[in-house]
Amino acid sequence: MLVLLPPSEGKASSGRGAPLKPESLSLPGLTEARKAVLDELVELCAGDEEKAREVLGLSEGLRGEVAKNVELRTAGARPAGEIYTGVLYDALGLASLDAPAKKRAARSLLVFSGLWGAVRVTDRIPSYRCSMGVRLPGLGALGTHWRTAMGTVLPEAAGDGLVLDLRSSAYAAAWKPKGEVAGRTASVRVLHAPTRKVVSHFNKATKGRIVRSLLAGGVRPAGPAELVEALRDLGYEVEAEAPKKAGTAWSLDVLVDEIH
């Protein structure tokens, strides 16, 4: 099973670890695309600070994020699972999983990123600020930039198992499963049951809880249909829509009344 996650906008500090080694990151087929974004981002942030803030969509209160990006090559690096914070990652609680579940997380979780493309939770990265919606002056829209490299690398990473897609729309733009891979992909929404609307906190927290439930229970569904049954067994209310044509993903709605 491969689980596709969005990153968090807020991130923990880089810490005192050794600096980033781009060539050491998982999915080496993304290395050149990563270097191109890293070079552009550092150059942008080392130049006109106001332009950098505008390009990155940062408010005045987040001015310090520009300076942080300048130091990306020398800042300390930590496992991505420690860097990403926020509602989804709090609910996922990687640090509190037992050892077997942590091993399953290392194998199956893939976090999408405007800067790195996608990383595993064990990959060591520095804290940064660069969302997938950014358009860098020399590269253009990052979703478009990543699409070519991802088209080769991600199907290989997916192997022949289930792909559980929990990404937001901006990150889904970087790679859309196609063909046979799409047929074993399940794209999940979390809806507030009384209103049938996506509510940010319900959405993020429940996705984190779903992933934790699967990892902690050692649940490994063979495909989308088996995932639906597994989630129902775990106590989730799930509505599923199988693909109407070949080469498209399953759509799953998880209905939630409240977060406990």
Short mmCIF file of C-alpha atoms in Angstrom, two decimals:
data_model
loop_
_atom_site.label_atom_id
_atom_site.label_comp_id
_atom_site.label_asym_id
_atom_site.label_seq_id
_atom_site.Cartn_x
_atom_site.Cartn_y
_atom_site.Cartn_z
CA MET A 1 0.00 0.00 0.00
CA LEU A 2 1.21 3.49 -0.89
CA VAL A 3 -0.39 6.39 0.99
CA LEU A 4 -0.15 9.85 -0.60
CA LEU A 5 -0.28 12.71 1.92
CA PRO A 6 -0.25 16.49 1.62
CA PRO A 7 2.41 18.34 3.60
CA SER A 8 1.59 20.74 6.41
CA GLU A 9 1.83 24.48 5.87
CA GLY A 10 3.34 24.90 9.32
CA LYS A 11 6.54 23.01 10.00
CA ALA A 12 8.79 22.28 12.95
CA SER A 13 12.19 23.94 13.11
CA SER A 14 15.05 22.31 11.25
CA GLY A 15 16.95 21.45 14.41
CA ARG A 16 20.65 20.69 14.71
CA GLY A 17 21.00 17.68 12.45
CA ALA A 18 23.41 17.41 9.54
CA PRO A 19 22.49 19.54 6.49
CA LEU A 20 20.40 18.29 3.60
CA LYS A 21 21.89 15.81 1.14
CA PRO A 22 19.55 15.92 -1.88
CA GLU A 23 21.04 12.76 -3.36
CA SER A 24 20.17 10.83 -0.18
CA LEU A 25 16.41 11.38 -0.50
CA SER A 26 14.09 8.57 -1.57
CA LEU A 27 12.78 8.44 -5.15
CA PRO A 28 16.13 9.36 -6.78
CA GLY A 29 14.38 9.86 -10.11
CA LEU A 30 13.20 13.22 -8.70
CA THR A 31 16.73 14.44 -7.86
CA GLU A 32 17.26 16.74 -10.83
CA ALA A 33 13.77 18.25 -10.53
CA ARG A 34 14.42 18.80 -6.80
CA LYS A 35 17.72 20.56 -7.47
CA ALA A 36 16.04 22.86 -10.00
CA VAL A 37 13.40 23.96 -7.46
CA LEU A 38 15.95 24.28 -4.65
CA ASP A 39 18.24 26.49 -6.78
CA GLU A 40 15.34 28.71 -7.88
CA LEU A 41 13.90 29.02 -4.39
CA VAL A 42 17.20 29.90 -2.70
CA GLU A 43 18.04 32.43 -5.42
CA LEU A 44 14.60 34.04 -5.17
CA CYS A 45 14.75 34.34 -1.39
CA ALA A 46 18.34 35.59 -1.35
CA GLY A 47 17.36 38.48 -3.64
CA ASP A 48 14.45 40.90 -3.28
CA GLU A 49 12.65 39.95 -0.07
CA GLU A 50 9.40 41.66 -1.07
CA LYS A 51 9.32 39.86 -4.40
CA ALA A 52 10.00 36.56 -2.62
CA ARG A 53 7.13 37.18 -0.19
CA GLU A 54 4.81 37.96 -3.09
CA VAL A 55 5.79 34.86 -5.07
CA LEU A 56 5.48 32.60 -2.04
CA GLY A 57 2.21 34.18 -0.92
CA LEU A 58 3.52 35.11 2.54
CA SER A 59 2.03 37.72 4.81
CA GLU A 60 4.09 40.35 6.60
CA GLY A 61 4.04 38.18 9.71
CA LEU A 62 5.73 35.35 7.81
CA ARG A 63 8.62 37.46 6.53
CA GLY A 64 11.06 35.23 8.43
CA GLU A 65 10.18 32.30 6.18
CA VAL A 66 12.05 34.01 3.33
CA ALA A 67 15.28 34.08 5.35
CA LYS A 68 14.74 30.44 6.34
CA ASN A 69 14.62 29.43 2.67
CA VAL A 70 17.94 31.18 2.01
CA GLU A 71 19.63 28.75 4.43
CA LEU A 72 18.14 25.55 3.02
CA ARG A 73 21.49 24.09 1.94
CA THR A 74 23.14 24.58 5.33
CA ALA A 75 20.24 24.27 7.80
CA GLY A 76 19.95 21.17 9.92
CA ALA A 77 17.79 18.35 8.57
CA ARG A 78 15.36 16.09 10.42
CA PRO A 79 13.12 13.22 9.30
CA ALA A 80 10.20 14.58 7.28
CA GLY A 81 7.84 12.88 9.72
CA GLU A 82 9.14 15.27 12.39
CA ILE A 83 9.20 18.36 10.17
CA TYR A 84 5.55 18.21 9.10
CA THR A 85 3.13 19.29 11.83
CA GLY A 86 -0.50 20.42 11.99
CA VAL A 87 -3.89 18.77 12.33
CA LEU A 88 -3.36 15.76 10.05
CA TYR A 89 0.07 14.92 11.45
CA ASP A 90 -1.07 15.42 15.05
CA ALA A 91 -3.88 12.93 14.44
CA LEU A 92 -1.49 10.54 12.70
CA GLY A 93 0.92 10.67 15.65
CA LEU A 94 3.90 8.98 14.02
CA ALA A 95 6.09 9.31 17.11
CA SER A 96 3.67 7.35 19.29
CA LEU A 97 3.24 4.37 16.93
CA ASP A 98 4.83 1.10 18.00
CA ALA A 99 7.92 -0.19 16.20
CA PRO A 100 6.12 -2.42 13.64
CA ALA A 101 3.71 0.41 12.74
CA LYS A 102 6.61 2.83 12.34
CA LYS A 103 8.22 0.41 9.89
CA ARG A 104 4.96 0.22 7.95
CA ALA A 105 4.84 4.05 7.89
CA ALA A 106 8.38 4.25 6.54
CA ARG A 107 7.48 1.89 3.69
CA SER A 108 4.06 3.23 2.77
CA LEU A 109 3.76 6.97 3.49
CA LEU A 110 4.71 9.49 0.83
CA VAL A 111 4.39 13.22 1.55
CA PHE A 112 4.01 15.52 -1.45
CA SER A 113 5.90 18.82 -1.45
CA GLY A 114 6.27 21.88 -3.64
CA LEU A 115 10.03 21.83 -2.98
CA TRP A 116 10.90 18.12 -2.85
CA GLY A 117 8.20 16.64 -5.07
CA ALA A 118 7.55 13.77 -2.69
CA VAL A 119 9.49 12.36 0.26
CA ARG A 120 9.16 9.45 2.64
CA VAL A 121 8.68 10.25 6.33
CA THR A 122 12.19 8.97 7.06
CA ASP A 123 13.87 11.29 4.53
CA ARG A 124 15.88 14.00 6.29
CA ILE A 125 14.91 17.51 5.16
CA PRO A 126 15.18 21.05 6.57
CA SER A 127 12.17 23.19 7.42
CA TYR A 128 11.08 25.27 4.41
CA ARG A 129 8.25 27.31 2.93
CA CYS A 130 7.15 26.58 -0.63
CA SER A 131 3.68 25.29 -1.47
CA MET A 132 2.72 23.42 -4.63
CA GLY A 133 0.65 26.42 -5.75
CA VAL A 134 3.74 28.63 -6.13
CA ARG A 135 4.93 29.85 -9.55
CA LEU A 136 8.71 30.34 -9.41
CA PRO A 137 10.06 32.93 -11.89
CA GLY A 138 12.34 30.52 -13.75
CA LEU A 139 10.29 27.33 -13.51
CA GLY A 140 6.66 28.44 -13.58
CA ALA A 141 3.91 26.55 -11.77
CA LEU A 142 5.37 23.86 -9.52
CA GLY A 143 2.48 21.48 -10.13
CA THR A 144 3.39 21.51 -13.82
CA HIS A 145 7.13 21.30 -13.10
CA TRP A 146 6.71 18.10 -11.10
CA ARG A 147 4.32 16.36 -13.45
CA THR A 148 6.87 14.97 -15.91
CA ALA A 149 9.25 13.50 -13.34
CA MET A 150 6.39 12.18 -11.23
CA GLY A 151 4.86 10.44 -14.24
CA THR A 152 7.82 8.05 -14.32
CA VAL A 153 8.75 7.79 -10.66
CA LEU A 154 5.38 7.44 -8.92
CA PRO A 155 4.05 4.41 -10.84
CA GLU A 156 7.26 2.61 -9.87
CA ALA A 157 6.82 3.62 -6.23
CA ALA A 158 3.21 2.41 -6.31
CA GLY A 159 4.26 -1.09 -7.32
CA ASP A 160 1.28 -3.39 -7.75
CA GLY A 161 -0.63 -2.52 -4.57
CA LEU A 162 -3.33 -0.14 -3.39
CA VAL A 163 -2.73 3.61 -3.70
CA LEU A 164 -4.58 5.58 -1.01
CA ASP A 165 -4.73 9.20 -2.15
CA LEU A 166 -5.34 11.68 0.69
CA ARG A 167 -3.83 14.73 -1.02
CA SER A 168 -5.46 18.12 -1.37
CA SER A 169 -6.24 19.32 -4.92
CA ALA A 170 -3.11 21.48 -5.23
CA TYR A 171 -0.83 18.50 -4.55
CA ALA A 172 -2.92 16.10 -6.61
CA ALA A 173 -2.03 18.30 -9.61
CA ALA A 174 1.58 17.09 -9.46
CA TRP A 175 0.66 13.48 -10.26
CA LYS A 176 -2.59 11.92 -11.41
CA PRO A 177 -2.58 8.11 -11.44
CA LYS A 178 -3.36 6.75 -14.88
CA GLY A 179 -4.19 3.46 -16.51
CA GLU A 180 -3.83 0.34 -14.41
CA VAL A 181 -2.51 2.29 -11.40
CA ALA A 182 -5.62 4.48 -11.37
CA GLY A 183 -7.81 1.39 -11.16
CA ARG A 184 -6.29 0.48 -7.80
CA THR A 185 -6.25 4.04 -6.47
CA ALA A 186 -8.78 5.26 -3.91
CA SER A 187 -9.20 9.03 -3.57
CA VAL A 188 -10.71 9.94 -0.20
CA ARG A 189 -12.79 12.90 0.91
CA VAL A 190 -13.97 13.49 4.46
CA LEU A 191 -17.42 15.05 4.71
CA HIS A 192 -19.21 16.55 7.68
CA ALA A 193 -22.18 14.18 7.72
CA PRO A 194 -24.96 16.65 8.62
CA THR A 195 -23.97 19.16 5.91
CA ARG A 196 -22.24 16.92 3.34
CA LYS A 197 -19.51 19.55 3.08
CA VAL A 198 -15.73 19.32 3.40
CA VAL A 199 -14.70 21.06 6.62
CA SER A 200 -10.96 21.62 6.91
CA HIS A 201 -10.47 20.41 10.48
CA PHE A 202 -12.72 17.34 10.08
CA ASN A 203 -10.99 16.54 6.78
CA LYS A 204 -7.40 16.75 8.02
CA ALA A 205 -7.92 15.16 11.42
CA THR A 206 -9.93 12.24 10.06
CA LYS A 207 -7.39 11.53 7.33
CA GLY A 208 -4.68 11.39 9.98
CA ARG A 209 -6.81 9.04 12.09
CA ILE A 210 -7.52 6.79 9.11
CA VAL A 211 -3.82 6.39 8.33
CA ARG A 212 -3.00 5.74 11.98
CA SER A 213 -5.75 3.10 12.20
CA LEU A 214 -4.41 1.27 9.14
CA LEU A 215 -0.79 1.42 10.31
CA ALA A 216 -1.47 0.49 13.92
CA GLY A 217 -3.70 -2.40 12.91
CA GLY A 218 -1.33 -3.73 10.29
CA VAL A 219 -4.17 -3.50 7.77
CA ARG A 220 -3.00 -3.95 4.18
CA PRO A 221 -5.97 -3.87 1.78
CA ALA A 222 -5.24 -5.43 -1.58
CA GLY A 223 -7.31 -2.84 -3.46
CA PRO A 224 -9.96 -0.14 -3.11
CA ALA A 225 -12.86 -2.56 -2.49
CA GLU A 226 -10.92 -4.21 0.32
CA LEU A 227 -10.05 -0.76 1.71
CA VAL A 228 -13.75 0.11 1.95
CA GLU A 229 -14.41 -3.04 3.97
CA ALA A 230 -11.34 -2.46 6.15
CA LEU A 231 -12.41 1.09 6.99
CA ARG A 232 -15.93 -0.04 7.83
CA ASP A 233 -14.47 -2.74 10.08
CA LEU A 234 -12.46 0.00 11.81
CA GLY A 235 -15.67 1.89 12.52
CA TYR A 236 -15.70 4.48 9.74
CA GLU A 237 -18.84 5.29 7.75
CA VAL A 238 -17.79 5.03 4.11
CA GLU A 239 -19.63 5.60 0.84
CA ALA A 240 -17.77 4.28 -2.20
CA GLU A 241 -18.09 4.85 -5.91
CA ALA A 242 -16.29 2.42 -8.18
CA PRO A 243 -14.87 3.77 -11.46
CA LYS A 244 -17.35 4.00 -14.30
CA LYS A 245 -14.59 3.50 -16.86
CA ALA A 246 -11.12 2.00 -16.96
CA GLY A 247 -8.18 4.20 -15.99
CA THR A 248 -9.98 6.21 -13.32
CA ALA A 249 -9.75 6.06 -9.54
CA TRP A 250 -12.28 4.98 -6.94
CA SER A 251 -13.97 7.79 -4.98
CA LEU A 252 -14.49 7.26 -1.26
CA ASP A 253 -16.41 9.57 1.07
CA VAL A 254 -15.85 9.15 4.79
CA LEU A 255 -18.71 10.70 6.78
CA VAL A 256 -17.94 12.24 10.16
CA ASP A 257 -20.26 13.80 12.73
CA GLU A 258 -17.58 15.11 15.09
CA ILE A 259 -13.94 14.72 16.05
CA HIS A 260 -13.30 13.14 19.43
#
